[in-house]
Tab-separated table of C-alpha atoms and ligand atoms in Angstrom:
chain	number	residue	atom	x	y	z
I	674	MET	CA	73.194	169.016	310.527
I	675	SER	CA	73.983	165.423	309.547
I	676	GLN	CA	77.392	164.523	308.191
I	677	ARG	CA	77.626	164.410	304.424
I	678	GLY	CA	77.361	160.901	302.955
I	679	ARG	CA	79.766	159.020	300.736
I	680	LEU	CA	79.655	158.365	297.044
I	681	ILE	CA	80.148	154.707	296.116
I	682	ILE	CA	80.596	153.355	292.604
I	683	LEU	CA	80.032	149.711	291.908
I	684	SER	CA	80.601	148.185	288.482
I	685	GLY	CA	81.249	144.832	286.939
I	686	PRO	CA	80.256	142.667	284.007
I	687	SER	CA	76.562	141.844	283.731
I	688	GLY	CA	75.989	138.341	285.030
I	689	ALA	CA	78.587	138.852	287.775
I	690	GLY	CA	75.800	139.037	290.366
I	691	LYS	CA	76.293	142.713	291.077
I	692	SER	CA	72.622	143.599	291.503
I	693	THR	CA	72.166	140.852	294.099
I	694	VAL	CA	75.295	142.003	295.909
I	695	VAL	CA	74.023	145.601	296.004
I	696	ARG	CA	70.572	144.563	297.232
I	697	GLU	CA	72.008	142.387	300.003
I	698	LEU	CA	74.566	145.023	300.925
I	699	ILE	CA	71.869	147.635	301.436
I	700	ALA	CA	69.737	145.168	303.397
I	701	THR	CA	72.462	143.934	305.732
I	702	CYS	CA	75.301	146.461	306.085
I	703	ALA	CA	74.831	148.835	309.032
I	704	LEU	CA	75.643	151.988	307.073
I	705	PRO	CA	73.107	154.465	305.660
I	706	LEU	CA	73.416	153.037	302.145
I	707	GLU	CA	71.002	154.001	299.402
I	708	LEU	CA	70.834	153.006	295.758
I	709	SER	CA	70.842	155.813	293.250
I	710	VAL	CA	67.998	155.092	290.810
I	711	SER	CA	69.168	155.733	287.258
I	712	ALA	CA	67.110	156.949	284.339
I	713	THR	CA	67.002	154.677	281.304
I	714	THR	CA	65.416	154.560	277.878
I	715	ARG	CA	65.232	150.763	277.866
I	716	CYS	CA	61.901	149.015	278.444
I	717	PRO	CA	61.097	147.651	281.904
I	718	ARG	CA	61.686	143.918	282.329
I	719	GLU	CA	59.160	141.723	284.045
I	720	GLY	CA	58.985	142.552	287.745
I	721	GLU	CA	60.772	145.899	287.418
I	722	GLN	CA	59.091	148.969	288.854
I	723	ASP	CA	59.344	152.546	287.669
I	724	GLY	CA	61.042	154.675	290.313
I	725	ARG	CA	62.408	151.672	292.195
I	726	ASP	CA	64.578	149.850	289.640
I	727	TYR	CA	64.920	152.696	287.170
I	728	HIS	CA	63.161	155.832	286.090
I	729	PHE	CA	61.940	154.550	282.736
I	730	VAL	CA	61.820	157.495	280.355
I	731	SER	CA	61.385	158.094	276.623
I	732	LEU	CA	64.382	158.957	274.476
I	733	LYS	CA	62.886	162.451	274.061
I	734	LYS	CA	62.682	162.956	277.826
I	735	PHE	CA	66.187	161.539	278.280
I	736	ARG	CA	67.554	163.989	275.710
I	737	GLN	CA	65.815	166.860	277.498
I	738	MET	CA	67.336	165.790	280.810
I	739	ARG	CA	70.739	165.525	279.191
I	740	ALA	CA	70.416	168.952	277.575
I	741	GLY	CA	69.352	170.340	280.954
I	742	ASP	CA	72.569	168.988	282.476
I	743	GLU	CA	70.570	166.805	284.869
I	744	PHE	CA	72.984	163.870	284.802
I	745	LEU	CA	76.144	163.311	286.800
I	746	GLU	CA	77.050	161.010	283.915
I	747	CYS	CA	75.148	159.310	281.138
I	748	LYS	CA	76.106	156.657	278.622
I	749	GLU	CA	74.732	154.532	275.853
I	750	VAL	CA	75.366	151.096	277.300
I	751	PHE	CA	76.013	147.947	275.225
I	752	GLY	CA	75.746	149.916	271.993
I	753	ARG	CA	72.103	148.804	271.700
I	754	GLY	CA	70.728	152.305	271.629
I	755	ASP	CA	69.654	152.176	275.278
I	756	TRP	CA	70.704	155.152	277.346
I	757	TYR	CA	71.384	155.181	281.072
I	758	GLY	CA	72.102	158.167	283.296
I	759	THR	CA	72.681	159.019	286.941
I	760	PRO	CA	70.393	161.869	288.061
I	761	ALA	CA	72.718	164.407	289.667
I	762	GLU	CA	70.198	166.060	291.952
I	763	GLN	CA	68.985	162.848	293.513
I	764	VAL	CA	72.580	161.842	294.317
I	765	GLU	CA	73.379	165.278	295.714
I	766	GLN	CA	70.274	165.342	297.904
I	767	GLY	CA	71.113	161.890	299.256
I	768	LEU	CA	74.689	162.884	300.078
I	769	GLU	CA	73.481	166.079	301.745
I	770	ALA	CA	71.116	164.024	303.886
I	771	GLY	CA	74.033	161.852	305.015
I	772	LYS	CA	73.232	158.871	302.774
I	773	TRP	CA	75.959	156.767	301.218
I	774	MET	CA	74.804	156.754	297.630
I	775	ILE	CA	75.600	153.660	295.569
I	776	LEU	CA	75.897	154.100	291.817
I	777	GLU	CA	75.588	150.732	290.104
I	778	ILE	CA	76.826	151.827	286.706
I	779	ASP	CA	78.903	150.598	283.778
I	780	VAL	CA	82.643	151.124	283.451
I	781	GLN	CA	82.449	154.115	281.113
I	782	GLY	CA	80.023	155.904	283.414
I	783	ALA	CA	82.151	154.985	286.409
I	784	LEU	CA	85.285	156.435	284.841
I	785	SER	CA	83.549	159.760	284.217
I	786	VAL	CA	82.260	159.916	287.796
I	787	MET	CA	85.765	159.132	289.096
I	788	GLU	CA	87.113	162.033	287.062
I	789	LYS	CA	84.535	164.464	288.427
I	790	ARG	CA	84.391	163.110	291.971
I	791	SER	CA	87.807	161.869	293.026
I	792	GLU	CA	86.488	161.206	296.541
I	793	ALA	CA	84.184	158.421	295.279
I	794	LEU	CA	84.889	154.937	296.613
I	795	SER	CA	84.936	152.404	293.807
I	796	PHE	CA	84.362	148.658	293.668
I	797	PHE	CA	84.723	146.321	290.729
I	798	VAL	CA	82.715	143.129	291.221
I	799	HIS	CA	83.444	140.203	288.911
I	800	PRO	CA	83.173	136.437	288.906
I	801	GLY	CA	86.913	135.683	288.692
I	802	SER	CA	87.217	134.597	285.072
I	803	LEU	CA	85.436	134.876	281.748
I	804	GLU	CA	84.849	131.098	281.818
I	805	GLU	CA	83.012	131.450	285.125
I	806	LEU	CA	81.000	134.375	283.755
I	807	ALA	CA	80.054	132.351	280.662
I	808	SER	CA	78.803	129.451	282.729
I	809	ARG	CA	76.789	131.801	285.001
I	810	LEU	CA	75.159	133.452	281.994
I	811	ARG	CA	74.281	130.015	280.565
I	812	ARG	CA	72.866	128.874	283.910
I	813	ARG	CA	70.809	132.077	284.169
I	814	GLY	CA	69.285	131.198	280.815
I	815	THR	CA	68.034	134.698	279.921
I	816	ASP	CA	70.336	135.158	276.902
I	817	ASN	CA	70.885	133.208	273.708
I	818	GLU	CA	74.424	132.230	272.639
I	819	GLU	CA	74.835	135.344	270.492
I	820	ALA	CA	73.845	137.612	273.383
I	821	ILE	CA	76.181	135.686	275.699
I	822	ARG	CA	79.030	136.110	273.213
I	823	ARG	CA	78.412	139.871	273.122
I	824	ARG	CA	78.214	140.133	276.900
I	825	LEU	CA	81.510	138.254	277.175
I	826	GLU	CA	83.129	140.617	274.679
I	827	VAL	CA	81.950	143.622	276.694
I	828	ALA	CA	83.059	141.922	279.920
I	829	ALA	CA	86.553	141.265	278.518
I	830	GLU	CA	86.832	144.988	277.727
I	831	GLU	CA	85.431	146.018	281.103
I	832	LEU	CA	87.845	143.745	282.975
I	833	GLN	CA	90.677	145.858	281.609
I	834	ALA	CA	89.399	148.774	283.681
I	835	ILE	CA	89.878	147.004	287.024
I	836	GLY	CA	93.019	149.042	287.720
I	837	HIS	CA	90.950	152.237	287.923
I	838	TYR	CA	88.904	150.928	290.836
I	839	GLN	CA	90.032	151.039	294.461
I	840	PHE	CA	88.644	147.640	295.397
I	841	GLU	CA	88.307	144.402	293.458
I	842	ILE	CA	85.701	141.938	294.687
I	843	ILE	CA	85.684	138.412	293.284
I	844	ASN	CA	82.096	137.362	293.745
I	845	ARG	CA	82.134	133.616	294.397
I	846	ASP	CA	79.634	133.799	297.211
I	847	VAL	CA	77.160	136.677	297.645
I	848	GLU	CA	77.185	136.661	301.446
I	849	GLN	CA	80.965	136.732	301.527
I	850	SER	CA	81.229	139.531	298.929
I	851	VAL	CA	78.671	141.604	300.838
I	852	ALA	CA	80.554	141.129	304.116
I	853	GLU	CA	83.807	142.077	302.395
I	854	ILE	CA	82.405	145.293	300.899
I	855	CYS	CA	80.694	146.253	304.163
I	856	GLN	CA	83.963	145.759	306.026
I	857	LEU	CA	85.967	147.726	303.463
I	858	LEU	CA	83.517	150.632	303.883
I	859	GLN	CA	83.754	150.787	307.666
I	860	PRO	CA	86.914	152.927	307.958
I	861	TYR	CA	85.196	155.627	305.900
I	862	SER	CA	82.504	156.066	308.524
I	863	LEU	CA	84.990	157.062	311.182
I	864	GLY	CA	84.880	160.742	310.408
I	865	ALA	CA	87.660	160.546	307.822
I	866	GLU	CA	87.751	163.689	305.742
I	867	HIS	CA	84.653	164.111	303.640
I	868	ALA	CA	84.281	165.660	300.264
T	1340	5GP	P1	70.496	146.570	282.804
T	1340	5GP	O1	69.823	147.054	281.554
T	1340	5GP	O2	70.847	145.108	282.718
T	1340	5GP	O3	69.725	146.921	284.047
T	1340	5GP	O4	71.875	147.359	282.938
T	1340	5GP	C1	72.814	147.325	281.917
T	1340	5GP	C2	74.073	148.033	282.351
T	1340	5GP	O5	73.833	149.435	282.550
T	1340	5GP	C3	74.661	147.540	283.679
T	1340	5GP	O6	76.057	147.349	283.517
T	1340	5GP	C4	74.404	148.680	284.640
T	1340	5GP	O7	75.392	148.750	285.655
T	1340	5GP	C5	74.509	149.870	283.706
T	1340	5GP	N1	73.839	151.064	284.244
T	1340	5GP	C6	72.704	151.137	284.963
T	1340	5GP	N2	72.421	152.419	285.277
T	1340	5GP	C7	73.420	153.175	284.756
T	1340	5GP	C8	73.705	154.579	284.749
T	1340	5GP	O8	73.003	155.421	285.290
T	1340	5GP	N3	74.824	154.967	284.086
T	1340	5GP	C9	75.645	154.090	283.463
T	1340	5GP	N4	76.734	154.582	282.869
T	1340	5GP	N5	75.426	152.772	283.453
T	1340	5GP	C10	74.314	152.313	284.076
């Protein structure tokens, strides 16, 4: 039987480059990493695929899943009425199969997983300062000034949660952040006690 995998939480303000970091980490780090695909009620963006980026579900379906206790955690993110949740069974099956399951989730969701699963390894990825985040969001050009202002407000709140995470990653360079996270994970593959 394969050794049980690890649970990894990764959060950080949107625009901090966290999705790119996660993608590169999975592609390059020699550990059996796998992204947990969340369910969401928000609409797919251009280029996103159902089942790969998210399980895109209706609010009705999401409520049913929630009532059926199918989520490890679920939250309404950004207060926009969009719900996001981590499917518990998918995570459990991955861990059982020896996968290191990465949950790329917001701070509130992360705090509830930490409460339930104290063995989870947690990373907070951020760009260093709110000024840096603001200039990245402007460069990205997907948000108007009002949306940027809201994202910065949320980010300022989220930054206060850094202390709850085991590892803080200042993402100035994707390759470097990925190497740092991969290296920080290594000791946990040496048969240290598993949950
Ligand atoms: P986006 O809509 O831009 O893909 O994601 C918005 C936010 O939702 C991001 O901060 C992302 O980390 C968070 N998120 C994605 N999936 C989940 C989830 O399953 N649970 C929680 N709590 N947050 C999630």
